[in-house]
Amino acid sequence: IEQEEADELEKWIAASSENKLIAEQIRMAWEESPALAAKPKVDLDQAFSELESKMEDAQPQAKVRSMASRSRWMRIAAAFLVSDFLGPKVEFKEIVNSQSTDMELKLEDGSMITLRPYSKLTHPGQFAADVREVQLEGEAFFEVEHDAKHPFIILTQGEKVQVLGTKFRVQALPGSAESLVQVESGKVSFEANGVAGKLILEAGEKGIFNKAEKSFEEIEESDPNEMSWATAKFFFEDTRLADVFDVISNHYGVEII
């Protein structure tokens, strides 16, 4: 690989978090292809074709975009893989709450997360230079440290939630027909893969995405007690005493007689 191409490639990788993700996917595909890595001489077109196939198998929605032309990108990409141009791998931490109680987490940026039972959070050991990105499977409440230069992104199975700094709940349960975002404070962007437009939710609002219909529903006045398991705040107005007991019982795990 020529120095000029190496410099251009380095700039392309640094240009966005999406490019970094593509680069890491290529690396992972390469490392999982012993037959390719073992060849002293590699047909670059064939090598990249096999790498691209592995990437699509692992993540069907991932698409490799060309810098100038597809053939040039293939040649440069395969070359830097052979020369280990990408540098050290990004190490990810996977946290699974296998307990029946909530789990409190603190990320390197100071953001706090309350992870619900049997939920999973995946995050890099060190955030990228331009974005703070995590993956969620299940349900969690986020208290994100404000940082206008480094947006905080939560990826679920097909949806993306983006904020700068706020408090909100995300529910993305495996196999569920819907995903939802509920905001306690601040402003949150909620969007889904393959769906035009997005919801901008503010304090007190909730957004629900129907996966089958590929549609969003916005609820302007959501029930804040749905987040009481994380906030420990309760709101009641003209509420039956039996319903009050139910909410408090669910929060503290005790029966009120």
mmCIF file with all atom_site columns, N, CA and C in Angstrom, residues 124-171:
data_model
loop_
_atom_site.group_PDB
_atom_site.id
_atom_site.type_symbol
_atom_site.label_atom_id
_atom_site.label_alt_id
_atom_site.label_comp_id
_atom_site.label_asym_id
_atom_site.label_entity_id
_atom_site.label_seq_id
_atom_site.pdbx_PDB_ins_code
_atom_site.Cartn_x
_atom_site.Cartn_y
_atom_site.Cartn_z
_atom_site.occupancy
_atom_site.B_iso_or_equiv
_atom_site.pdbx_formal_charge
_atom_site.auth_seq_id
_atom_site.auth_comp_id
_atom_site.auth_asym_id
_atom_site.auth_atom_id
_atom_site.pdbx_PDB_model_num
ATOM 1   N N  . PRO A 1 124 ? -17.591 -0.034 24.303 1.00 0.00 ? 124 PRO A N  1
ATOM 2   C CA . PRO A 1 124 ? -16.140 -0.123 24.121 1.00 0.00 ? 124 PRO A CA 1
ATOM 3   C C  . PRO A 1 124 ? -15.411 0.205  25.414 1.00 0.00 ? 124 PRO A C  1
ATOM 4   N N  . GLY A 1 125 ? -14.234 -0.378 25.583 1.00 0.00 ? 125 GLY A N  1
ATOM 5   C CA . GLY A 1 125 ? -13.435 -0.055 26.758 1.00 0.00 ? 125 GLY A CA 1
ATOM 6   C C  . GLY A 1 125 ? -13.089 1.414  26.797 1.00 0.00 ? 125 GLY A C  1
ATOM 7   N N  . GLN A 1 126 ? -12.965 2.011  25.616 1.00 0.00 ? 126 GLN A N  1
ATOM 8   C CA . GLN A 1 126 ? -12.710 3.450  25.493 1.00 0.00 ? 126 GLN A CA 1
ATOM 9   C C  . GLN A 1 126 ? -13.526 3.981  24.329 1.00 0.00 ? 126 GLN A C  1
ATOM 10  N N  . PHE A 1 127 ? -14.288 5.047  24.572 1.00 0.00 ? 127 PHE A N  1
ATOM 11  C CA . PHE A 1 127 ? -15.125 5.604  23.512 1.00 0.00 ? 127 PHE A CA 1
ATOM 12  C C  . PHE A 1 127 ? -14.271 6.163  22.377 1.00 0.00 ? 127 PHE A C  1
ATOM 13  N N  . ALA A 1 128 ? -14.866 6.204  21.176 1.00 0.00 ? 128 ALA A N  1
ATOM 14  C CA . ALA A 1 128 ? -14.198 6.784  20.014 1.00 0.00 ? 128 ALA A CA 1
ATOM 15  C C  . ALA A 1 128 ? -14.020 8.289  20.224 1.00 0.00 ? 128 ALA A C  1
ATOM 16  N N  . ALA A 1 129 ? -13.231 8.882  19.359 1.00 0.00 ? 129 ALA A N  1
ATOM 17  C CA . ALA A 1 129 ? -12.899 10.299 19.520 1.00 0.00 ? 129 ALA A CA 1
ATOM 18  C C  . ALA A 1 129 ? -14.087 11.211 19.251 1.00 0.00 ? 129 ALA A C  1
ATOM 19  N N  . ASP A 1 130 ? -15.076 10.737 18.482 1.00 0.00 ? 130 ASP A N  1
ATOM 20  C CA . ASP A 1 130 ? -16.153 11.630 18.065 1.00 0.00 ? 130 ASP A CA 1
ATOM 21  C C  . ASP A 1 130 ? -17.536 11.233 18.560 1.00 0.00 ? 130 ASP A C  1
ATOM 22  N N  . VAL A 1 131 ? -17.659 10.061 19.196 1.00 0.00 ? 131 VAL A N  1
ATOM 23  C CA . VAL A 1 131 ? -18.987 9.599  19.577 1.00 0.00 ? 131 VAL A CA 1
ATOM 24  C C  . VAL A 1 131 ? -18.894 8.634  20.750 1.00 0.00 ? 131 VAL A C  1
ATOM 25  N N  . ARG A 1 132 ? -19.969 8.594  21.545 1.00 0.00 ? 132 ARG A N  1
ATOM 26  C CA . ARG A 1 132 ? -20.082 7.617  22.635 1.00 0.00 ? 132 ARG A CA 1
ATOM 27  C C  . ARG A 1 132 ? -21.198 6.651  22.260 1.00 0.00 ? 132 ARG A C  1
ATOM 28  N N  . GLU A 1 133 ? -20.829 5.426  21.945 1.00 0.00 ? 133 GLU A N  1
ATOM 29  C CA . GLU A 1 133 ? -21.798 4.477  21.401 1.00 0.00 ? 133 GLU A CA 1
ATOM 30  C C  . GLU A 1 133 ? -21.838 3.193  22.207 1.00 0.00 ? 133 GLU A C  1
ATOM 31  N N  . VAL A 1 134 ? -23.064 2.743  22.551 1.00 0.00 ? 134 VAL A N  1
ATOM 32  C CA . VAL A 1 134 ? -23.267 1.488  23.273 1.00 0.00 ? 134 VAL A CA 1
ATOM 33  C C  . VAL A 1 134 ? -24.375 0.708  22.584 1.00 0.00 ? 134 VAL A C  1
ATOM 34  N N  . GLN A 1 135 ? -24.482 -0.571 22.924 1.00 0.00 ? 135 GLN A N  1
ATOM 35  C CA . GLN A 1 135 ? -25.552 -1.418 22.398 1.00 0.00 ? 135 GLN A CA 1
ATOM 36  C C  . GLN A 1 135 ? -26.353 -1.981 23.562 1.00 0.00 ? 135 GLN A C  1
ATOM 37  N N  . LEU A 1 136 ? -27.679 -2.022 23.397 1.00 0.00 ? 136 LEU A N  1
ATOM 38  C CA . LEU A 1 136 ? -28.557 -2.494 24.463 1.00 0.00 ? 136 LEU A CA 1
ATOM 39  C C  . LEU A 1 136 ? -29.474 -3.586 23.961 1.00 0.00 ? 136 LEU A C  1
ATOM 40  N N  . GLU A 1 137 ? -29.590 -4.626 24.771 1.00 0.00 ? 137 GLU A N  1
ATOM 41  C CA . GLU A 1 137 ? -30.585 -5.673 24.544 1.00 0.00 ? 137 GLU A CA 1
ATOM 42  C C  . GLU A 1 137 ? -31.345 -5.847 25.843 1.00 0.00 ? 137 GLU A C  1
ATOM 43  N N  . GLY A 1 138 ? -32.600 -5.433 25.859 1.00 0.00 ? 138 GLY A N  1
ATOM 44  C CA . GLY A 1 138 ? -33.377 -5.478 27.093 1.00 0.00 ? 138 GLY A CA 1
ATOM 45  C C  . GLY A 1 138 ? -33.888 -4.097 27.453 1.00 0.00 ? 138 GLY A C  1
ATOM 46  N N  . GLU A 1 139 ? -33.716 -3.701 28.709 1.00 0.00 ? 139 GLU A N  1
ATOM 47  C CA . GLU A 1 139 ? -34.237 -2.411 29.171 1.00 0.00 ? 139 GLU A CA 1
ATOM 48  C C  . GLU A 1 139 ? -33.247 -1.751 30.118 1.00 0.00 ? 139 GLU A C  1
ATOM 49  N N  . ALA A 1 140 ? -33.127 -0.436 30.020 1.00 0.00 ? 140 ALA A N  1
ATOM 50  C CA . ALA A 1 140 ? -32.216 0.310  30.892 1.00 0.00 ? 140 ALA A CA 1
ATOM 51  C C  . ALA A 1 140 ? -32.651 1.760  30.990 1.00 0.00 ? 140 ALA A C  1
ATOM 52  N N  . PHE A 1 141 ? -32.221 2.393  32.071 1.00 0.00 ? 141 PHE A N  1
ATOM 53  C CA . PHE A 1 141 ? -32.436 3.824  32.271 1.00 0.00 ? 141 PHE A CA 1
ATOM 54  C C  . PHE A 1 141 ? -31.074 4.505  32.203 1.00 0.00 ? 141 PHE A C  1
ATOM 55  N N  . PHE A 1 142 ? -30.983 5.571  31.399 1.00 0.00 ? 142 PHE A N  1
ATOM 56  C CA . PHE A 1 142 ? -29.709 6.245  31.160 1.00 0.00 ? 142 PHE A CA 1
ATOM 57  C C  . PHE A 1 142 ? -29.716 7.649  31.749 1.00 0.00 ? 142 PHE A C  1
ATOM 58  N N  . GLU A 1 143 ? -28.640 8.012  32.448 1.00 0.00 ? 143 GLU A N  1
ATOM 59  C CA . GLU A 1 143 ? -28.386 9.382  32.880 1.00 0.00 ? 143 GLU A CA 1
ATOM 60  C C  . GLU A 1 143 ? -27.079 9.786  32.205 1.00 0.00 ? 143 GLU A C  1
ATOM 61  N N  . VAL A 1 144 ? -27.198 10.425 31.051 1.00 0.00 ? 144 VAL A N  1
ATOM 62  C CA . VAL A 1 144 ? -26.048 10.696 30.194 1.00 0.00 ? 144 VAL A CA 1
ATOM 63  C C  . VAL A 1 144 ? -25.413 12.040 30.531 1.00 0.00 ? 144 VAL A C  1
ATOM 64  N N  . GLU A 1 145 ? -24.106 12.012 30.739 1.00 0.00 ? 145 GLU A N  1
ATOM 65  C CA . GLU A 1 145 ? -23.353 13.253 30.971 1.00 0.00 ? 145 GLU A CA 1
ATOM 66  C C  . GLU A 1 145 ? -23.398 14.111 29.711 1.00 0.00 ? 145 GLU A C  1
ATOM 67  N N  . HIS A 1 146 ? -23.694 15.397 29.898 1.00 0.00 ? 146 HIS A N  1
ATOM 68  C CA . HIS A 1 146 ? -23.792 16.290 28.746 1.00 0.00 ? 146 HIS A CA 1
ATOM 69  C C  . HIS A 1 146 ? -22.423 16.508 28.099 1.00 0.00 ? 146 HIS A C  1
ATOM 70  N N  . ASP A 1 147 ? -22.375 16.359 26.781 1.00 0.00 ? 147 ASP A N  1
ATOM 71  C CA . ASP A 1 147 ? -21.161 16.601 26.005 1.00 0.00 ? 147 ASP A CA 1
ATOM 72  C C  . ASP A 1 147 ? -21.585 16.890 24.574 1.00 0.00 ? 147 ASP A C  1
ATOM 73  N N  . ALA A 1 148 ? -21.687 18.167 24.226 1.00 0.00 ? 148 ALA A N  1
ATOM 74  C CA . ALA A 1 148 ? -22.192 18.575 22.917 1.00 0.00 ? 148 ALA A CA 1
ATOM 75  C C  . ALA A 1 148 ? -21.320 18.085 21.760 1.00 0.00 ? 148 ALA A C  1
ATOM 76  N N  . LYS A 1 149 ? -20.036 17.873 22.024 1.00 0.00 ? 149 LYS A N  1
ATOM 77  C CA . LYS A 1 149 ? -19.127 17.459 20.953 1.00 0.00 ? 149 LYS A CA 1
ATOM 78  C C  . LYS A 1 149 ? -19.087 15.947 20.754 1.00 0.00 ? 149 LYS A C  1
ATOM 79  N N  . HIS A 1 150 ? -19.661 15.207 21.692 1.00 0.00 ? 150 HIS A N  1
ATOM 80  C CA . HIS A 1 150 ? -19.617 13.751 21.615 1.00 0.00 ? 150 HIS A CA 1
ATOM 81  C C  . HIS A 1 150 ? -21.003 13.185 21.904 1.00 0.00 ? 150 HIS A C  1
ATOM 82  N N  . PRO A 1 151 ? -21.851 13.060 20.880 1.00 0.00 ? 151 PRO A N  1
ATOM 83  C CA . PRO A 1 151 ? -23.198 12.526 21.100 1.00 0.00 ? 151 PRO A CA 1
ATOM 84  C C  . PRO A 1 151 ? -23.157 11.108 21.659 1.00 0.00 ? 151 PRO A C  1
ATOM 85  N N  . PHE A 1 152 ? -24.171 10.780 22.442 1.00 0.00 ? 152 PHE A N  1
ATOM 86  C CA . PHE A 1 152 ? -24.292 9.456  23.047 1.00 0.00 ? 152 PHE A CA 1
ATOM 87  C C  . PHE A 1 152 ? -25.338 8.679  22.255 1.00 0.00 ? 152 PHE A C  1
ATOM 88  N N  . ILE A 1 153 ? -24.970 7.501  21.756 1.00 0.00 ? 153 ILE A N  1
ATOM 89  C CA . ILE A 1 153 ? -25.851 6.714  20.892 1.00 0.00 ? 153 ILE A CA 1
ATOM 90  C C  . ILE A 1 153 ? -26.081 5.342  21.496 1.00 0.00 ? 153 ILE A C  1
ATOM 91  N N  . ILE A 1 154 ? -27.354 4.929  21.549 1.00 0.00 ? 154 ILE A N  1
ATOM 92  C CA . ILE A 1 154 ? -27.705 3.579  21.970 1.00 0.00 ? 154 ILE A CA 1
ATOM 93  C C  . ILE A 1 154 ? -28.253 2.841  20.758 1.00 0.00 ? 154 ILE A C  1
ATOM 94  N N  . LEU A 1 155 ? -27.624 1.746  20.400 1.00 0.00 ? 155 LEU A N  1
ATOM 95  C CA . LEU A 1 155 ? -28.091 0.909  19.298 1.00 0.00 ? 155 LEU A CA 1
ATOM 96  C C  . LEU A 1 155 ? -28.831 -0.285 19.877 1.00 0.00 ? 155 LEU A C  1
ATOM 97  N N  . THR A 1 156 ? -30.025 -0.570 19.338 1.00 0.00 ? 156 THR A N  1
ATOM 98  C CA . THR A 1 156 ? -30.774 -1.762 19.723 1.00 0.00 ? 156 THR A CA 1
ATOM 99  C C  . THR A 1 156 ? -30.884 -2.647 18.486 1.00 0.00 ? 156 THR A C  1
ATOM 100 N N  . GLN A 1 157 ? -31.810 -3.557 18.481 1.00 0.00 ? 157 GLN A N  1
ATOM 101 C CA . GLN A 1 157 ? -31.971 -4.438 17.328 1.00 0.00 ? 157 GLN A CA 1
ATOM 102 C C  . GLN A 1 157 ? -32.803 -3.742 16.255 1.00 0.00 ? 157 GLN A C  1
ATOM 103 N N  . GLY A 1 158 ? -32.177 -2.815 15.555 1.00 0.00 ? 158 GLY A N  1
ATOM 104 C CA . GLY A 1 158 ? -32.860 -2.126 14.454 1.00 0.00 ? 158 GLY A CA 1
ATOM 105 C C  . GLY A 1 158 ? -33.202 -0.680 14.731 1.00 0.00 ? 158 GLY A C  1
ATOM 106 N N  . GLU A 1 159 ? -33.008 -0.205 15.978 1.00 0.00 ? 159 GLU A N  1
ATOM 107 C CA . GLU A 1 159 ? -33.321 1.181  16.295 1.00 0.00 ? 159 GLU A CA 1
ATOM 108 C C  . GLU A 1 159 ? -32.070 1.897  16.818 1.00 0.00 ? 159 GLU A C  1
ATOM 109 N N  . LYS A 1 160 ? -32.133 3.234  16.776 1.00 0.00 ? 160 LYS A N  1
ATOM 110 C CA . LYS A 1 160 ? -31.039 4.054  17.282 1.00 0.00 ? 160 LYS A CA 1
ATOM 111 C C  . LYS A 1 160 ? -31.603 5.212  18.086 1.00 0.00 ? 160 LYS A C  1
ATOM 112 N N  . VAL A 1 161 ? -31.027 5.405  19.272 1.00 0.00 ? 161 VAL A N  1
ATOM 113 C CA . VAL A 1 161 ? -31.418 6.513  20.142 1.00 0.00 ? 161 VAL A CA 1
ATOM 114 C C  . VAL A 1 161 ? -30.192 7.395  20.329 1.00 0.00 ? 161 VAL A C  1
ATOM 115 N N  . GLN A 1 162 ? -30.339 8.700  20.094 1.00 0.00 ? 162 GLN A N  1
ATOM 116 C CA . GLN A 1 162 ? -29.188 9.603  20.175 1.00 0.00 ? 162 GLN A CA 1
ATOM 117 C C  . GLN A 1 162 ? -29.507 10.808 21.050 1.00 0.00 ? 162 GLN A C  1
ATOM 118 N N  . VAL A 1 163 ? -28.545 11.152 21.927 1.00 0.00 ? 163 VAL A N  1
ATOM 119 C CA . VAL A 1 163 ? -28.719 12.290 22.824 1.00 0.00 ? 163 VAL A CA 1
ATOM 120 C C  . VAL A 1 163 ? -27.378 12.995 23.005 1.00 0.00 ? 163 VAL A C  1
ATOM 121 N N  . LEU A 1 164 ? -27.432 14.163 23.628 1.00 0.00 ? 164 LEU A N  1
ATOM 122 C CA . LEU A 1 164 ? -26.221 14.868 24.030 1.00 0.00 ? 164 LEU A CA 1
ATOM 123 C C  . LEU A 1 164 ? -26.017 14.745 25.540 1.00 0.00 ? 164 LEU A C  1
ATOM 124 N N  . GLY A 1 165 ? -27.114 14.799 26.272 1.00 0.00 ? 165 GLY A N  1
ATOM 125 C CA . GLY A 1 165 ? -27.061 14.659 27.721 1.00 0.00 ? 165 GLY A CA 1
ATOM 126 C C  . GLY A 1 165 ? -28.468 14.765 28.273 1.00 0.00 ? 165 GLY A C  1
ATOM 127 N N  . THR A 1 166 ? -28.957 13.709 28.902 1.00 0.00 ? 166 THR A N  1
ATOM 128 C CA . THR A 1 166 ? -30.337 13.693 29.364 1.00 0.00 ? 166 THR A CA 1
ATOM 129 C C  . THR A 1 166 ? -30.584 12.452 30.197 1.00 0.00 ? 166 THR A C  1
ATOM 130 N N  . LYS A 1 167 ? -31.828 12.301 30.693 1.00 0.00 ? 167 LYS A N  1
ATOM 131 C CA . LYS A 1 167 ? -32.228 11.119 31.445 1.00 0.00 ? 167 LYS A CA 1
ATOM 132 C C  . LYS A 1 167 ? -33.428 10.492 30.739 1.00 0.00 ? 167 LYS A C  1
ATOM 133 N N  . PHE A 1 168 ? -33.336 9.209  30.457 1.00 0.00 ? 168 PHE A N  1
ATOM 134 C CA . PHE A 1 168 ? -34.380 8.558  29.684 1.00 0.00 ? 168 PHE A CA 1
ATOM 135 C C  . PHE A 1 168 ? -34.318 7.034  29.843 1.00 0.00 ? 168 PHE A C  1
ATOM 136 N N  . ARG A 1 169 ? -35.383 6.403  29.438 1.00 0.00 ? 169 ARG A N  1
ATOM 137 C CA . ARG A 1 169 ? -35.515 4.943  29.513 1.00 0.00 ? 169 ARG A CA 1
ATOM 138 C C  . ARG A 1 169 ? -35.619 4.376  28.111 1.00 0.00 ? 169 ARG A C  1
ATOM 139 N N  . VAL A 1 170 ? -34.946 3.253  27.882 1.00 0.00 ? 170 VAL A N  1
ATOM 140 C CA . VAL A 1 170 ? -35.025 2.546  26.601 1.00 0.00 ? 170 VAL A CA 1
ATOM 141 C C  . VAL A 1 170 ? -35.441 1.110  26.880 1.00 0.00 ? 170 VAL A C  1
ATOM 142 N N  . GLN A 1 171 ? -36.445 0.645  26.153 1.00 0.00 ? 171 GLN A N  1
ATOM 143 C CA . GLN A 1 171 ? -36.878 -0.748 26.260 1.00 0.00 ? 171 GLN A CA 1
ATOM 144 C C  . GLN A 1 171 ? -36.815 -1.382 24.872 1.00 0.00 ? 171 GLN A C  1
#
